[in-house]
PDB file of C-alpha atoms in Angstrom:
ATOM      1  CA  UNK C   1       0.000   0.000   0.000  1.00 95.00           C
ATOM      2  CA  UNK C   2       1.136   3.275  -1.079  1.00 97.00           C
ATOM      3  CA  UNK C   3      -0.338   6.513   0.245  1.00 98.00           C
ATOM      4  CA  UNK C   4       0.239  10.543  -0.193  1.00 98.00           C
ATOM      5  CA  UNK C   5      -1.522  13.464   2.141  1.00 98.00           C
ATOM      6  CA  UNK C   6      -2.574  16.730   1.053  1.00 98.00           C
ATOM      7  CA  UNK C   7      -2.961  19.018   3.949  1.00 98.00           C
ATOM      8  CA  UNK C   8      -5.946  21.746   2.478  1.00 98.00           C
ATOM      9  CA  UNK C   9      -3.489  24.674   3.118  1.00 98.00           C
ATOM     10  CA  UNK C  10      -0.868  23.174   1.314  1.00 98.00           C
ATOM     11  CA  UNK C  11      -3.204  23.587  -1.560  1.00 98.00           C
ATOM     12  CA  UNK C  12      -2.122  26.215  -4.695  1.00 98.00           C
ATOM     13  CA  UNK C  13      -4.540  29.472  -4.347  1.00 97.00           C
ATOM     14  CA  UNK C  14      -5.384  32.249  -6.529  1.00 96.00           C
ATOM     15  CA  UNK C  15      -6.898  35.276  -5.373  1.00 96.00           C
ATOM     16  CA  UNK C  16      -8.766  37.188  -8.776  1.00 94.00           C
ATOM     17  CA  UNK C  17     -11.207  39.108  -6.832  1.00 93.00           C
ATOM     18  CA  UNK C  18     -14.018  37.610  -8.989  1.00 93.00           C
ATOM     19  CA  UNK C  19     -12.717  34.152  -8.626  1.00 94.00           C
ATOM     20  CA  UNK C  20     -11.177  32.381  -5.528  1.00 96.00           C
ATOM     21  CA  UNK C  21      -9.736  28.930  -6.507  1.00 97.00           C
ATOM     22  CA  UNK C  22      -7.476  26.394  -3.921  1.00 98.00           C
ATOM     23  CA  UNK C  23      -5.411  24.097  -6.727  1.00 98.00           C
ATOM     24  CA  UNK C  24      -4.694  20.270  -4.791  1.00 98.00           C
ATOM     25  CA  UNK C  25      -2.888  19.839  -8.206  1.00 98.00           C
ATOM     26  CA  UNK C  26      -0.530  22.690  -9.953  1.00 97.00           C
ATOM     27  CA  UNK C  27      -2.774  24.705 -12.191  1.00 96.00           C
ATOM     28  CA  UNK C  28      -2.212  27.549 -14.074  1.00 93.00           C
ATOM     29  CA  UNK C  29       0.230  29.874 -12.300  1.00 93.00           C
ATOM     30  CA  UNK C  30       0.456  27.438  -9.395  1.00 96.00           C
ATOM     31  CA  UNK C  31       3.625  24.902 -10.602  1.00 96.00           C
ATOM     32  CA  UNK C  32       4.556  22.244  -7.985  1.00 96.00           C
ATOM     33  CA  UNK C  33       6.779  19.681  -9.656  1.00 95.00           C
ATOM     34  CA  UNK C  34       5.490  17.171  -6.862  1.00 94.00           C
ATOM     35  CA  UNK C  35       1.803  17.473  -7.550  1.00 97.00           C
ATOM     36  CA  UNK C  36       1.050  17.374 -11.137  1.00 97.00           C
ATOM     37  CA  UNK C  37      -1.277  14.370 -10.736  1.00 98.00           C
ATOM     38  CA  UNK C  38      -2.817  11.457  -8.955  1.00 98.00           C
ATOM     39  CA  UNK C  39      -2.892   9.037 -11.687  1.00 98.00           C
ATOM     40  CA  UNK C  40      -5.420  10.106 -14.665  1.00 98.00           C
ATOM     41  CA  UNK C  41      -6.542  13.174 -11.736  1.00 98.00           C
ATOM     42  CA  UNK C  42      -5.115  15.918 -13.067  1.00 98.00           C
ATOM     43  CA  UNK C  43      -7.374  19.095 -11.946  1.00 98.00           C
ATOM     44  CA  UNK C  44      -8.873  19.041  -8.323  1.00 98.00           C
ATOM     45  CA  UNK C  45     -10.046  22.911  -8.233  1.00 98.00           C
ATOM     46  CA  UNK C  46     -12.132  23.871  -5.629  1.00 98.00           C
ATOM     47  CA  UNK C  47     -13.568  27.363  -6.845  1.00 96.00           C
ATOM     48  CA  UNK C  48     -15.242  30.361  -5.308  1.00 95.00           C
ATOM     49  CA  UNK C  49     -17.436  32.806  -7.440  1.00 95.00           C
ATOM     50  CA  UNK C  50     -18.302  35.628  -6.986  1.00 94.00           C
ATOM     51  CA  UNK C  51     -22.452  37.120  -7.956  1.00 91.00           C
ATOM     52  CA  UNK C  52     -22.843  37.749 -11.562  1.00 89.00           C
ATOM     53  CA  UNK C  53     -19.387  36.542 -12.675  1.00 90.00           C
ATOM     54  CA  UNK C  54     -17.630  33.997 -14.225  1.00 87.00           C
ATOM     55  CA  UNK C  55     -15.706  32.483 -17.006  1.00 89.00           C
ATOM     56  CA  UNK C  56     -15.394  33.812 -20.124  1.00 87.00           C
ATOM     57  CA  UNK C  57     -15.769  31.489 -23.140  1.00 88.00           C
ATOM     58  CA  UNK C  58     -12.763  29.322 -23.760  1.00 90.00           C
ATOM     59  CA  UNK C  59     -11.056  26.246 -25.218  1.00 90.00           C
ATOM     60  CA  UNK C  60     -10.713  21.960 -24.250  1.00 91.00           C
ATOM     61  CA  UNK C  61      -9.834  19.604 -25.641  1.00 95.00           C
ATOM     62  CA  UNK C  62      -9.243  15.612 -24.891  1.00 96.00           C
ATOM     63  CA  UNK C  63     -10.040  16.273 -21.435  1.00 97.00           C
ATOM     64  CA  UNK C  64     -12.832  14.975 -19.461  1.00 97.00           C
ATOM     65  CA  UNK C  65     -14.162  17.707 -17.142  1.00 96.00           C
ATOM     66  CA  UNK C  66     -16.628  17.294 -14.498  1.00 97.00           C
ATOM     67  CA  UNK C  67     -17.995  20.025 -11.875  1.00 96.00           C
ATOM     68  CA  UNK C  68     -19.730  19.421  -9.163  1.00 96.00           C
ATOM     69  CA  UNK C  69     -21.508  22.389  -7.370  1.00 94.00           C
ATOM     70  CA  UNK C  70     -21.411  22.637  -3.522  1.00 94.00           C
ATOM     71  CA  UNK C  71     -23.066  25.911  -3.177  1.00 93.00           C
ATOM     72  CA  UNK C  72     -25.538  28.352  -5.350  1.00 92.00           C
ATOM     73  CA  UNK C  73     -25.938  27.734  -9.106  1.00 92.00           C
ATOM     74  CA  UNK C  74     -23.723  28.048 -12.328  1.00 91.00           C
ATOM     75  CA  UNK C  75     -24.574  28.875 -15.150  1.00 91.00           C
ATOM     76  CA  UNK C  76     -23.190  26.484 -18.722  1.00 89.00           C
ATOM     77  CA  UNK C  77     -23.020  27.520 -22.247  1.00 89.00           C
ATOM     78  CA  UNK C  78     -21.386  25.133 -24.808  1.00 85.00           C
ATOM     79  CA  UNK C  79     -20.362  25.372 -28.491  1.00 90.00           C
ATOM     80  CA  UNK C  80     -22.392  22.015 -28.680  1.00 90.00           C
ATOM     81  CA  UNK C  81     -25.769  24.053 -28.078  1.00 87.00           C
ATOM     82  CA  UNK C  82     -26.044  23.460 -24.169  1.00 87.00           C
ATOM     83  CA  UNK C  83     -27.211  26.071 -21.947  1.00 88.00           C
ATOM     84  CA  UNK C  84     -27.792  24.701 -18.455  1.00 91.00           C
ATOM     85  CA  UNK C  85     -27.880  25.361 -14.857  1.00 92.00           C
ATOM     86  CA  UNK C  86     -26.328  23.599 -12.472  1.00 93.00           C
ATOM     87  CA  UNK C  87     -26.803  23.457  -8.826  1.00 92.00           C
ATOM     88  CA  UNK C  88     -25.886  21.510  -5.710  1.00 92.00           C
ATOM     89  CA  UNK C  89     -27.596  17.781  -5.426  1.00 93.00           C
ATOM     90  CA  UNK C  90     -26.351  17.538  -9.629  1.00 95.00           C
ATOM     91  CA  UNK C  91     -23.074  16.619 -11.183  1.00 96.00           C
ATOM     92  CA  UNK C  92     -22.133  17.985 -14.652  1.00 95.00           C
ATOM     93  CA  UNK C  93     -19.463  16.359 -16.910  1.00 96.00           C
ATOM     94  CA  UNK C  94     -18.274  17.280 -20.332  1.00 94.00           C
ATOM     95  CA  UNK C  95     -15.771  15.217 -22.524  1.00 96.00           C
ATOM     96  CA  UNK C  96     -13.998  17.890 -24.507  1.00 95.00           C
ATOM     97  CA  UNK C  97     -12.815  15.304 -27.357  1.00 95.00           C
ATOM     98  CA  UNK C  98     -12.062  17.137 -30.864  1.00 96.00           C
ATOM     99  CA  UNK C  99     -12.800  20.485 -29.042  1.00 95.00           C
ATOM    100  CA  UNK C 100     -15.267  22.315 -27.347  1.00 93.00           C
ATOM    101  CA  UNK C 101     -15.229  25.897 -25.952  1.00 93.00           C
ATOM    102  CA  UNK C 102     -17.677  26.953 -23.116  1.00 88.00           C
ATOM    103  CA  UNK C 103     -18.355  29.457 -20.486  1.00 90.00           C
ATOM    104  CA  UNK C 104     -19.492  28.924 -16.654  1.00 91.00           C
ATOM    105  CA  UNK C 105     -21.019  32.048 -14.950  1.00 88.00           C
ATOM    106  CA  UNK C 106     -22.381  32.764 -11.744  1.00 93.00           C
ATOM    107  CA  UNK C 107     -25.914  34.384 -12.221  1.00 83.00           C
ATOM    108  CA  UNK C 108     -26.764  35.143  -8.869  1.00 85.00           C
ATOM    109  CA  UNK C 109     -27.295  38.386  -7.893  1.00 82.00           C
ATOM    110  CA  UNK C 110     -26.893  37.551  -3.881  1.00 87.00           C
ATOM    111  CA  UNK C 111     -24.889  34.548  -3.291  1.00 91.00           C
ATOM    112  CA  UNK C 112     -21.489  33.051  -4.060  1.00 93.00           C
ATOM    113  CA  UNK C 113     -21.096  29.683  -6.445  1.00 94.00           C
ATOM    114  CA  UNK C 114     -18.995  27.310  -4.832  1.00 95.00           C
ATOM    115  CA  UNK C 115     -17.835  24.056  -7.089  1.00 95.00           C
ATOM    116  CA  UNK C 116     -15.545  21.561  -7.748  1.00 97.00           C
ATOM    117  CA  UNK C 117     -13.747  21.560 -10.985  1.00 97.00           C
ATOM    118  CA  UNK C 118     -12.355  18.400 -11.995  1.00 98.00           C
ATOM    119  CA  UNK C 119     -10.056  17.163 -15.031  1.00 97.00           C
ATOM    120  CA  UNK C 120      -9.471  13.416 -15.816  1.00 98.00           C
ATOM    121  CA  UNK C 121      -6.818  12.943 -18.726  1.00 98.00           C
ATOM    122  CA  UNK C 122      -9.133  10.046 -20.950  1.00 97.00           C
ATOM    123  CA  UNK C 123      -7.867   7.192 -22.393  1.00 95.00           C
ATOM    124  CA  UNK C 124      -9.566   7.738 -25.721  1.00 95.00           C
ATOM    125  CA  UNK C 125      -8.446  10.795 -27.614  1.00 95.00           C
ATOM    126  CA  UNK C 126     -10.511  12.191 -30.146  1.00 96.00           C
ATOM    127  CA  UNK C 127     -13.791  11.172 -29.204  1.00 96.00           C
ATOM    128  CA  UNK C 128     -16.910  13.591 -30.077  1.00 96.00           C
ATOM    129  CA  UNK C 129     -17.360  15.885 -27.294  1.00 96.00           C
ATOM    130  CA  UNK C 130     -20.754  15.200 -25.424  1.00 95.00           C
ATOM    131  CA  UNK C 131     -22.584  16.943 -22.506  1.00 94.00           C
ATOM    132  CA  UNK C 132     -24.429  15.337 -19.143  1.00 94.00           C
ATOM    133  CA  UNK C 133     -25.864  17.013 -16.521  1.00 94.00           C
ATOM    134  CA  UNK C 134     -27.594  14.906 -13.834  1.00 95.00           C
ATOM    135  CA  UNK C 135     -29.495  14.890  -9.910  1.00 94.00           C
ATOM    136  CA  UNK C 136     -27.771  12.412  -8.114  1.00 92.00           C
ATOM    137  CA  UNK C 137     -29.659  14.029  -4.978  1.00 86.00           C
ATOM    138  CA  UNK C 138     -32.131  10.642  -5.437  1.00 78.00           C
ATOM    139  CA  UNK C 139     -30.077   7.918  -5.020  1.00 78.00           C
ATOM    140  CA  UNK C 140     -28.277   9.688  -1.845  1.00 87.00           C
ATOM    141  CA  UNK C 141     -27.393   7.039   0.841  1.00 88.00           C
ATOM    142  CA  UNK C 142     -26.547   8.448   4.355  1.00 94.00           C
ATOM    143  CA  UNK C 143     -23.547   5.946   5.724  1.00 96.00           C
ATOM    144  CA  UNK C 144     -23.343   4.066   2.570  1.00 96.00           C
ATOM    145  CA  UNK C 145     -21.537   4.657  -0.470  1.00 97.00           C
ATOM    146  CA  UNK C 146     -23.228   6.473  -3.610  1.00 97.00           C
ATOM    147  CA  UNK C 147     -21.547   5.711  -6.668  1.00 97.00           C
ATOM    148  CA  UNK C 148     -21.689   9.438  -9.037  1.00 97.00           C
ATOM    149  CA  UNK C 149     -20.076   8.019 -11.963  1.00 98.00           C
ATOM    150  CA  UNK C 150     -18.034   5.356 -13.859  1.00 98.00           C
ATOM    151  CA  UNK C 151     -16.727   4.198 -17.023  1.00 98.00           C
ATOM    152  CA  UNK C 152     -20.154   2.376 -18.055  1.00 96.00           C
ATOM    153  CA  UNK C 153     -23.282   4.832 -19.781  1.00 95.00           C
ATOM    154  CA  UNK C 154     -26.135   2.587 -18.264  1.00 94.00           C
ATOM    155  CA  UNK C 155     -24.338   2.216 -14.330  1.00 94.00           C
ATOM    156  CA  UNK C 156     -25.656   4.884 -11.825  1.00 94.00           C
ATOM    157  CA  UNK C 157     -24.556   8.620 -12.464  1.00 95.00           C
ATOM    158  CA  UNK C 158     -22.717   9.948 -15.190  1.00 97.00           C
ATOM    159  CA  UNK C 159     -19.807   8.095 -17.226  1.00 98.00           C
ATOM    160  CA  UNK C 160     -16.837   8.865 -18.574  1.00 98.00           C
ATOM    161  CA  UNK C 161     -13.633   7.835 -21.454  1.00 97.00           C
ATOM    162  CA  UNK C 162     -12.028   6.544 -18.589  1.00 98.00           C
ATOM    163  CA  UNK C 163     -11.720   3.561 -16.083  1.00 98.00           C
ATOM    164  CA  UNK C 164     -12.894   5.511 -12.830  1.00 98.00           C
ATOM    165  CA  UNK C 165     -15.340   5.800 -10.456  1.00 98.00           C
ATOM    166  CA  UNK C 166     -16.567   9.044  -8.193  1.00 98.00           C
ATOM    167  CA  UNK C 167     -18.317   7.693  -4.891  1.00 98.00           C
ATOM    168  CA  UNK C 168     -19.826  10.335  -2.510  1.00 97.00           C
ATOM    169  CA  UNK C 169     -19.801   9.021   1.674  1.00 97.00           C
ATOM    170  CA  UNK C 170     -22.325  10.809   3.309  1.00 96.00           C
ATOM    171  CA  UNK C 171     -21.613   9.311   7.356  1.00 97.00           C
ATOM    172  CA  UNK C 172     -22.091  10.188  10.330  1.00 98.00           C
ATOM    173  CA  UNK C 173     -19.913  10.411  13.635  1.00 98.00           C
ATOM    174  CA  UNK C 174     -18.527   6.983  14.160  1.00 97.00           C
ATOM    175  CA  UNK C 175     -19.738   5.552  10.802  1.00 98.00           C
ATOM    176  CA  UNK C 176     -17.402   3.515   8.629  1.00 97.00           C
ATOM    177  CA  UNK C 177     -17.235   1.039   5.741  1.00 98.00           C
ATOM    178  CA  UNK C 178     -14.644  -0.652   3.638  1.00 98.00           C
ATOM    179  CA  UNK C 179     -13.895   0.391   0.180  1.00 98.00           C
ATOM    180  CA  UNK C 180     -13.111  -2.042  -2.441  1.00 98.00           C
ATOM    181  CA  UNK C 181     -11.048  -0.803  -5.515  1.00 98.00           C
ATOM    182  CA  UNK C 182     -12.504  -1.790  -8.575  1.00 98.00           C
ATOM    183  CA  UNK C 183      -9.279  -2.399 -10.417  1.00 97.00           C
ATOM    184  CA  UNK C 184      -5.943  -3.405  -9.040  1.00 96.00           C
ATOM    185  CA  UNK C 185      -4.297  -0.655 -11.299  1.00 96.00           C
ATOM    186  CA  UNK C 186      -6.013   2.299  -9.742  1.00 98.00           C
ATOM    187  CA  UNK C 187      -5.723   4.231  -6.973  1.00 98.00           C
ATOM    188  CA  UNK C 188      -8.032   6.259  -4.779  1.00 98.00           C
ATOM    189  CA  UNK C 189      -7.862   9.810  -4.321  1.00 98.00           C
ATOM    190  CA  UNK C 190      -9.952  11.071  -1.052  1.00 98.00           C
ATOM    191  CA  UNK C 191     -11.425  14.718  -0.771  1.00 98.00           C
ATOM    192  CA  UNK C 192     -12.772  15.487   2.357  1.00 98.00           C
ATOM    193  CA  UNK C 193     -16.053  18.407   1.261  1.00 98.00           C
ATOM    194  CA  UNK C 194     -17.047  18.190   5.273  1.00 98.00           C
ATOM    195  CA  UNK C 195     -16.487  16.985   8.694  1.00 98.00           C
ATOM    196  CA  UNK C 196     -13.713  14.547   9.277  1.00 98.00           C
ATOM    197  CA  UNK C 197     -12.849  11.147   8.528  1.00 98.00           C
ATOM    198  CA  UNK C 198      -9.704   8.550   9.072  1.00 98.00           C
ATOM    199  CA  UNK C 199      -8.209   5.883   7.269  1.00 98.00           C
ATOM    200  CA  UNK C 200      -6.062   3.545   8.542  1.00 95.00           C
ATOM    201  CA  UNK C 201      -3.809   6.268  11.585  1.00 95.00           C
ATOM    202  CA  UNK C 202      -4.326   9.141   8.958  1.00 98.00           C
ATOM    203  CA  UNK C 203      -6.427  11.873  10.220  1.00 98.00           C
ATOM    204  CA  UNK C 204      -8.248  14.123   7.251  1.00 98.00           C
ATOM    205  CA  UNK C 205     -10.139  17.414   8.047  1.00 98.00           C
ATOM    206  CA  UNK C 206     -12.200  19.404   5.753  1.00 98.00           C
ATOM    207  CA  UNK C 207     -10.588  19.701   2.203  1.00 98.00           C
ATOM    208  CA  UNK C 208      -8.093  17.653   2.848  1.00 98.00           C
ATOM    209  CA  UNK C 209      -6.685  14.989   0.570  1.00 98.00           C
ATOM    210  CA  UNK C 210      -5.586  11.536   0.638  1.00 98.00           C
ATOM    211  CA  UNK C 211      -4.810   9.752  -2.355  1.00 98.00           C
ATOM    212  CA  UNK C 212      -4.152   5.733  -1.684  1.00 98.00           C
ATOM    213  CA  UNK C 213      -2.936   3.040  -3.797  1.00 98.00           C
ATOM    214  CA  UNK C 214      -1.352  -0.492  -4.489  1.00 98.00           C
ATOM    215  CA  UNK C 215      -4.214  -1.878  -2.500  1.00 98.00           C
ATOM    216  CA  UNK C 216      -7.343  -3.809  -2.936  1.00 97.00           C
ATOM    217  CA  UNK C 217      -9.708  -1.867  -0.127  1.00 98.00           C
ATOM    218  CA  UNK C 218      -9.354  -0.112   2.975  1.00 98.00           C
ATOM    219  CA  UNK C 219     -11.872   1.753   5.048  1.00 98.00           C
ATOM    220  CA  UNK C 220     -12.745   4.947   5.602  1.00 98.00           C
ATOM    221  CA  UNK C 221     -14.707   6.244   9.052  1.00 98.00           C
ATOM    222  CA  UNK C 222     -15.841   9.298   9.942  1.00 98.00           C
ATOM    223  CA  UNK C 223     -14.666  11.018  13.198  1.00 98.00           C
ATOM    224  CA  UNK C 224     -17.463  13.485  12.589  1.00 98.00           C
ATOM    225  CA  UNK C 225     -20.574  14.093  10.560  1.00 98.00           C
ATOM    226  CA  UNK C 226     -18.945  14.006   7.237  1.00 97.00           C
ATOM    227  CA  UNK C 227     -19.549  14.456   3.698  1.00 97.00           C
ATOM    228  CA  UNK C 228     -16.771  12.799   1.263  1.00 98.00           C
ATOM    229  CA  UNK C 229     -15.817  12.428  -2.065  1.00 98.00           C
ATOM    230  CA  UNK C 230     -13.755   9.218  -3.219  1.00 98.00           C
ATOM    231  CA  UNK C 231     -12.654   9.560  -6.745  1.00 98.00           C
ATOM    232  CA  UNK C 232     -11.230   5.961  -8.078  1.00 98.00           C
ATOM    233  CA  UNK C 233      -8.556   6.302 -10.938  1.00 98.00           C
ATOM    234  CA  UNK C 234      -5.959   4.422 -12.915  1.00 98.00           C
ATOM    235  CA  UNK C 235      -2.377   4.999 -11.484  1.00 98.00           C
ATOM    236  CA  UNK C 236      -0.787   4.647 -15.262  1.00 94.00           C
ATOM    237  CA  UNK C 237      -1.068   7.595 -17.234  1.00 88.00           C
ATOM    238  CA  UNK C 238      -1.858   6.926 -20.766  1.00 79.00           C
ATOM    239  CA  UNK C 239       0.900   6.297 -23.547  1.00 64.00           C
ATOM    240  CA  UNK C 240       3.270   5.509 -20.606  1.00 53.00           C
TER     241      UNK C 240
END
């Protein structure tokens, strides 16, 4: 077993005024030679912003991109013809393929958007980009896991061009269960949204991160009412 830690203030952080954004993986101007990645995870943004802004149209390509709000609503435009609104209780993912430009704006007049932004390197290149937006607020499971997306169009949530699976763990104090991987080639990469959790003698608090690997389970607990994210990955990076 192989493991890494992520304390949330050792996190990359730009300040734009409009735009408030903690980087767990170097990111524009933050460069950290020893956190390009975890595996195929190669964006972990977690993004503040600000009432009636946002991003401006721009470029992807062979990417696939996946937000998932925490707070308010955001507002998508695609050059594929999507206009959408996102909100918390929904996740949103977007494979960029040939090339796709969009925009993501913050309509509200009163409130902050908070989200996770979230870039998985595919391993098909190419592909046609394509849009999904769906609730998983439905299927949540308080101390259980509640898989939000895998590699397969008709499994629960949304899918992807990659070998991965997103679980949320909604637990409370005290609460634990065992994780299985689903392939002895990935790796898990923990994000902590809420509360506090443990796995194995490591201690994570809010927004931390704990990315484990060369391991067929372990289990996570919850030292306090908690809300996590597990985000299952391939450890190889493609062409390599």
């Amino acid at each position: 077993m192989k493991t890494v830690y992520h304390k949330s203030n050792s996190r990359g952080f730009a300040d734009h005024g409009w735009l408030k954004s903690h980087h767990t993986f170097s990111f524009a101007n933050y460069h950290n030679p020893e956190r390009m990645n975890f595996g195929v995870l190669r964006v972990l943004n977690d993004d503040q912003v600000a009432s009636g802004m946002g991003f401006g149209t721009h470029p992807h390509r062979d990417m696939e991109i996946i937000s998932i709000p925490l707070e308010g609503d955001l507002e998508h435009k695609d050059s594929i013809g999507t206009t959408s609104v996102i909100r918390k209780g929904e996740i949103q993912v977007m494979s960029a393929g040939t090339g796709v430009q969009h925009s993501e704006y913050n309509k509200n007049k009163d409130e902050l958007v908070k989200f996770l932004q979230i870039w998985i390197i595919p391993n098909k290149m190419n592909v046609e980009p394509r849009y999904d937006q769906i609730s998983i607020k439905e299927g949540e499971k308080l101390n259980d896991f509640q898989q939000i997306l895998s590699p397969n169009p008709d499994d629960e949530g949304v899918w992807i061009h990659q070998n991965a699976w997103f679980i949320l763990a909604k637990f409370e104090k005290g609460n634990s269960k065992e994780y299985k991987l689903h392939d002895s080639k990935n790796g898990v990469y923990i994000f902590i949204l809420s509360g506090s959790a443990k796995v194995g003698d490591q201690n994570l608090e809010t927004r931390d991160g704990f990315g484990i690997w060369e391991t067929e389970a372990f289990t996570l607990e919850a030292t306090e009412d908690s809300e996590i994210l597990l985000m299952e990955v391939p450890m190889d990076l493609p062409g390599m």
